[in-house]
Amino acid sequence: AQRVTQPEKLLSVFKGAPVELKCNYSYSGSPELFWYVQYSRQRLQLLLRHISRESIKGFTADLNKGETSFHLKKPFAQEEDSAMYYCALRGNSGYSTLTFGKGTMLLVSP
Amino acid sequence: DAMVIQNPRYQVTQFGKPVTLSCSQTLNHNVMYWYQQKSSQAPKLLFHYYDKDFNNEADTPDNFQSRRPNTSFCFLDIRSPGLGDAAMYLCATSRERSYEQYFGPGTRLTVT
């Protein structure tokens, strides 16, 4: 069974502070990990995926297989980063679909 | 703009009264998904279609059914809604299962 855990319901930081949104997963094979984001009154959308190894809107995430983690990081938070962030896992089978975590609300205050 | 559209955005139904939620896409994607999301919970996959091939999640209640009459449209039918079925229902599409999923705005279902 695959499972995604996001331990924090809410993360509140000040503008300019570093941000780390935690994500841990449980999967017996080699999963694919994603971060999806939902801004206020907008639809859920892909932020980044681990295989791309790219930075989107200043966010990065590294897959750590030893710790089974895929934490999302940004060195300097901006107010426009305030949103709901979901970590998601896809197994390595051709029929695999996404399993989402419960999400973390990030609030960036001025 | 190519997109995923869900109608209605808000739906109120009575306990036990069948209800249908609709989703359409202009992306011409092969895969369409239905998720249920309750308050403060993760989006939970109910089922998905790969083209006309229906794939049900093992723990999806029999009360939930789906139809995909063509590439563009997919429907979620709740045969006898209970109070516990009140939730946000999200439709998503992807070109292939391994590709990025594009989500609709969701339909919030209230059961009275």
CSV table of C-alpha atoms in Angstrom, one decimal:
chain,number,residue,atom,x,y,z
A,1,ALA,CA,0.0,0.0,0.0
A,2,GLN,CA,1.2,3.5,-0.7
A,3,ARG,CA,0.8,6.3,1.8
A,4,VAL,CA,1.7,10.0,2.0
A,5,THR,CA,2.1,11.8,5.2
A,6,GLN,CA,2.2,15.6,5.6
A,7,PRO,CA,2.6,16.1,9.3
A,8,GLU,CA,1.8,19.8,9.4
A,9,LYS,CA,-1.8,21.1,8.8
A,10,LEU,CA,-0.6,24.7,8.9
A,11,LEU,CA,2.7,26.4,8.5
A,12,SER,CA,2.9,30.1,9.2
A,13,VAL,CA,6.0,32.2,8.3
A,14,PHE,CA,6.9,35.8,7.7
A,15,LYS,CA,7.8,37.1,4.3
A,16,GLY,CA,11.5,36.5,3.5
A,17,ALA,CA,11.8,33.5,5.9
A,18,PRO,CA,12.8,30.1,4.7
A,19,VAL,CA,10.1,27.5,4.2
A,20,GLU,CA,10.1,23.8,4.4
A,21,LEU,CA,6.9,21.8,3.9
A,22,LYS,CA,7.4,18.2,5.0
A,23,CYS,CA,6.3,15.1,3.2
A,24,ASN,CA,7.1,11.5,4.0
A,25,TYR,CA,5.9,8.5,2.0
A,26,SER,CA,5.5,4.8,2.3
A,27,TYR,CA,6.0,2.7,-0.8
A,28,SER,CA,7.8,-0.6,-1.4
A,29,GLY,CA,9.2,0.2,-4.8
A,30,SER,CA,10.6,3.3,-6.6
A,31,PRO,CA,7.8,5.9,-6.5
A,32,GLU,CA,7.4,9.1,-8.4
A,33,LEU,CA,6.8,12.1,-6.1
A,34,PHE,CA,4.9,15.4,-6.8
A,35,TRP,CA,3.9,18.6,-5.2
A,36,TYR,CA,0.6,20.1,-6.2
A,37,VAL,CA,-0.6,23.5,-5.1
A,38,GLN,CA,-4.0,25.2,-4.7
A,39,TYR,CA,-4.1,29.0,-4.5
A,40,SER,CA,-7.1,30.7,-3.1
A,41,ARG,CA,-10.1,30.3,-5.4
A,42,GLN,CA,-8.0,28.4,-8.0
A,43,ARG,CA,-7.9,24.8,-9.0
A,44,LEU,CA,-5.4,22.3,-7.9
A,45,GLN,CA,-2.3,22.3,-10.2
A,46,LEU,CA,1.1,20.7,-10.4
A,47,LEU,CA,3.9,22.6,-8.9
A,48,LEU,CA,6.8,20.2,-9.5
A,49,ARG,CA,7.8,16.6,-9.8
A,50,HIS,CA,10.9,14.9,-8.6
A,51,ILE,CA,12.1,13.5,-11.9
A,52,SER,CA,12.2,17.0,-13.4
A,53,ARG,CA,14.7,18.2,-10.7
A,54,GLU,CA,13.8,21.8,-11.5
A,55,SER,CA,13.0,24.9,-9.4
A,56,ILE,CA,9.5,26.3,-9.9
A,57,LYS,CA,8.6,29.7,-8.4
A,58,GLY,CA,11.8,29.3,-6.3
A,59,PHE,CA,10.6,26.0,-4.8
A,60,THR,CA,12.7,22.9,-4.9
A,61,ALA,CA,12.2,19.4,-3.6
A,62,ASP,CA,14.7,16.5,-3.3
A,63,LEU,CA,13.7,12.9,-3.1
A,64,ASN,CA,15.5,11.2,-0.2
A,65,LYS,CA,14.9,7.5,-0.5
A,66,GLY,CA,16.8,6.7,2.7
A,67,GLU,CA,14.5,8.9,4.7
A,68,THR,CA,11.5,8.3,2.4
A,69,SER,CA,10.9,12.0,2.3
A,70,PHE,CA,10.2,14.7,-0.4
A,71,HIS,CA,10.2,18.0,1.5
A,72,LEU,CA,9.4,21.2,-0.4
A,73,LYS,CA,11.7,24.1,0.3
A,74,LYS,CA,12.0,27.7,-0.6
A,75,PRO,CA,14.8,30.0,0.8
A,76,PHE,CA,12.7,33.2,1.0
A,77,ALA,CA,9.0,33.0,1.2
A,78,GLN,CA,6.7,35.5,-0.6
A,79,GLU,CA,3.2,36.5,0.3
A,80,GLU,CA,2.0,35.1,-3.0
A,81,ASP,CA,3.2,31.6,-1.9
A,82,SER,CA,0.3,31.4,0.5
A,83,ALA,CA,-1.7,28.4,-0.6
A,84,MET,CA,-2.5,24.8,0.2
A,85,TYR,CA,0.2,22.4,-0.8
A,86,TYR,CA,-0.3,18.7,-1.4
A,87,CYS,CA,2.4,16.0,-1.7
A,88,ALA,CA,1.5,13.1,-3.9
A,89,LEU,CA,3.0,9.8,-4.8
A,90,ARG,CA,2.6,7.6,-7.9
A,91,GLY,CA,3.8,4.0,-7.9
A,92,ASN,CA,5.9,2.6,-10.7
A,93,SER,CA,3.3,0.3,-12.2
A,94,GLY,CA,1.7,1.3,-15.5
A,95,TYR,CA,-1.6,1.3,-13.8
A,96,SER,CA,-0.5,3.4,-10.9
A,97,THR,CA,-2.4,6.5,-9.9
A,98,LEU,CA,-1.8,9.3,-7.5
A,99,THR,CA,-2.1,9.1,-3.7
A,100,PHE,CA,-2.3,12.5,-2.1
A,101,GLY,CA,-1.3,13.6,1.4
A,102,LYS,CA,-3.8,15.7,3.5
A,103,GLY,CA,-2.1,18.9,2.6
A,104,THR,CA,-0.3,21.7,4.4
A,105,MET,CA,-1.7,25.3,4.4
A,106,LEU,CA,1.2,27.8,4.0
A,107,LEU,CA,0.5,31.3,5.3
A,108,VAL,CA,3.1,33.9,4.5
A,109,SER,CA,2.6,37.1,6.5
A,110,PRO,CA,4.0,40.5,5.5
B,1,ASP,CA,-8.3,28.0,-23.3
B,2,ALA,CA,-8.1,24.2,-23.1
B,3,MET,CA,-9.4,23.2,-19.7
B,4,VAL,CA,-11.4,20.9,-17.4
B,5,ILE,CA,-14.9,22.1,-16.7
B,6,GLN,CA,-17.2,20.8,-13.9
B,7,ASN,CA,-20.9,21.5,-13.6
B,8,PRO,CA,-22.5,22.5,-11.4
B,9,ARG,CA,-20.0,24.1,-9.1
B,10,TYR,CA,-22.4,23.7,-6.2
B,11,GLN,CA,-25.0,20.9,-5.9
B,12,VAL,CA,-27.5,20.3,-3.2
B,13,THR,CA,-29.4,17.1,-3.0
B,14,GLN,CA,-31.6,15.3,-0.6
B,15,PHE,CA,-30.7,12.2,1.3
B,16,GLY,CA,-31.3,9.2,-1.0
B,17,LYS,CA,-32.1,11.3,-4.1
B,18,PRO,CA,-29.8,10.3,-7.0
B,19,VAL,CA,-27.5,13.0,-8.3
B,20,THR,CA,-25.2,13.3,-11.2
B,21,LEU,CA,-22.1,15.5,-11.5
B,22,SER,CA,-20.5,16.3,-14.8
B,23,CYS,CA,-17.0,16.9,-16.1
B,24,SER,CA,-15.9,17.9,-19.6
B,25,GLN,CA,-12.5,18.5,-21.0
B,26,THR,CA,-11.1,20.3,-24.1
B,27,LEU,CA,-7.6,18.8,-23.7
B,28,ASN,CA,-8.4,15.6,-25.6
B,29,HIS,CA,-6.7,13.6,-22.8
B,30,ASN,CA,-7.0,9.8,-22.6
B,31,VAL,CA,-7.5,9.6,-18.9
B,32,MET,CA,-10.2,11.1,-16.7
B,33,TYR,CA,-10.4,10.8,-12.9
B,34,TRP,CA,-12.9,11.4,-10.2
B,35,TYR,CA,-11.7,12.3,-6.7
B,36,GLN,CA,-13.6,12.8,-3.5
B,37,GLN,CA,-12.2,15.4,-1.0
B,38,LYS,CA,-13.8,15.8,2.4
B,39,SER,CA,-12.9,18.7,4.7
B,40,SER,CA,-9.2,18.7,5.8
B,41,GLN,CA,-8.7,15.4,4.0
B,42,ALA,CA,-6.6,14.3,1.0
B,43,PRO,CA,-8.2,14.0,-2.4
B,44,LYS,CA,-9.2,10.4,-2.6
B,45,LEU,CA,-9.4,8.7,-6.0
B,46,LEU,CA,-12.8,7.0,-6.6
B,47,PHE,CA,-12.2,5.7,-10.2
B,48,HIS,CA,-10.7,6.6,-13.5
B,49,TYR,CA,-11.1,5.9,-17.2
B,50,TYR,CA,-8.3,5.2,-19.6
B,51,ASP,CA,-10.2,5.9,-22.8
B,52,LYS,CA,-13.2,3.6,-22.4
B,53,ASP,CA,-11.5,1.3,-19.9
B,54,PHE,CA,-13.1,1.8,-16.4
B,55,ASN,CA,-10.9,1.3,-13.4
B,56,ASN,CA,-12.6,1.3,-10.0
B,57,GLU,CA,-10.6,1.7,-6.7
B,58,ALA,CA,-11.1,-1.2,-4.4
B,59,ASP,CA,-12.6,0.8,-1.6
B,60,THR,CA,-15.0,2.9,-3.7
B,61,PRO,CA,-18.6,2.3,-2.5
B,62,ASP,CA,-21.0,0.7,-4.9
B,63,ASN,CA,-23.2,3.8,-4.4
B,64,PHE,CA,-20.8,5.6,-6.8
B,65,GLN,CA,-20.9,4.9,-10.5
B,66,SER,CA,-19.4,6.6,-13.5
B,67,ARG,CA,-20.0,7.0,-17.2
B,68,ARG,CA,-17.8,8.2,-20.0
B,69,PRO,CA,-19.9,8.4,-23.2
B,70,ASN,CA,-17.1,10.0,-25.2
B,71,THR,CA,-13.6,11.4,-24.8
B,72,SER,CA,-14.7,14.8,-23.7
B,73,PHE,CA,-17.3,13.9,-21.0
B,74,CYS,CA,-17.3,12.0,-17.8
B,75,PHE,CA,-20.2,11.7,-15.2
B,76,LEU,CA,-20.2,10.8,-11.6
B,77,ASP,CA,-23.5,9.2,-10.5
B,78,ILE,CA,-24.3,8.9,-6.8
B,79,ARG,CA,-27.3,6.5,-6.6
B,80,SER,CA,-28.4,7.1,-3.0
B,81,PRO,CA,-26.5,9.9,-1.4
B,82,GLY,CA,-26.0,9.8,2.3
B,83,LEU,CA,-24.9,12.6,4.6
B,84,GLY,CA,-21.4,11.1,4.6
B,85,ASP,CA,-21.1,11.7,0.8
B,86,ALA,CA,-21.1,15.5,1.3
B,87,ALA,CA,-17.8,16.6,-0.1
B,88,MET,CA,-15.9,18.3,-2.9
B,89,TYR,CA,-15.8,16.2,-6.0
B,90,LEU,CA,-12.8,16.9,-8.3
B,91,CYS,CA,-12.4,15.8,-11.9
B,92,ALA,CA,-9.0,15.6,-13.4
B,93,THR,CA,-7.5,14.5,-16.8
B,94,SER,CA,-4.1,13.5,-18.0
B,95,ARG,CA,-2.8,12.5,-21.4
B,96,GLU,CA,-1.5,9.2,-20.0
B,97,ARG,CA,-1.5,7.8,-16.4
B,98,SER,CA,2.1,8.9,-15.9
B,99,TYR,CA,1.5,12.4,-17.1
B,100,GLU,CA,0.6,15.6,-15.2
B,101,GLN,CA,-3.0,15.7,-14.0
B,102,TYR,CA,-5.1,18.8,-14.8
B,103,PHE,CA,-7.9,19.5,-12.3
B,104,GLY,CA,-11.3,21.0,-12.7
B,105,PRO,CA,-12.6,23.6,-10.1
B,106,GLY,CA,-14.6,20.9,-8.3
B,107,THR,CA,-18.3,20.5,-7.4
B,108,ARG,CA,-19.2,20.9,-3.8
B,109,LEU,CA,-22.0,18.5,-2.9
B,110,THR,CA,-24.3,19.1,0.0
B,111,VAL,CA,-26.7,16.4,1.2
B,112,THR,CA,-29.7,17.5,3.2
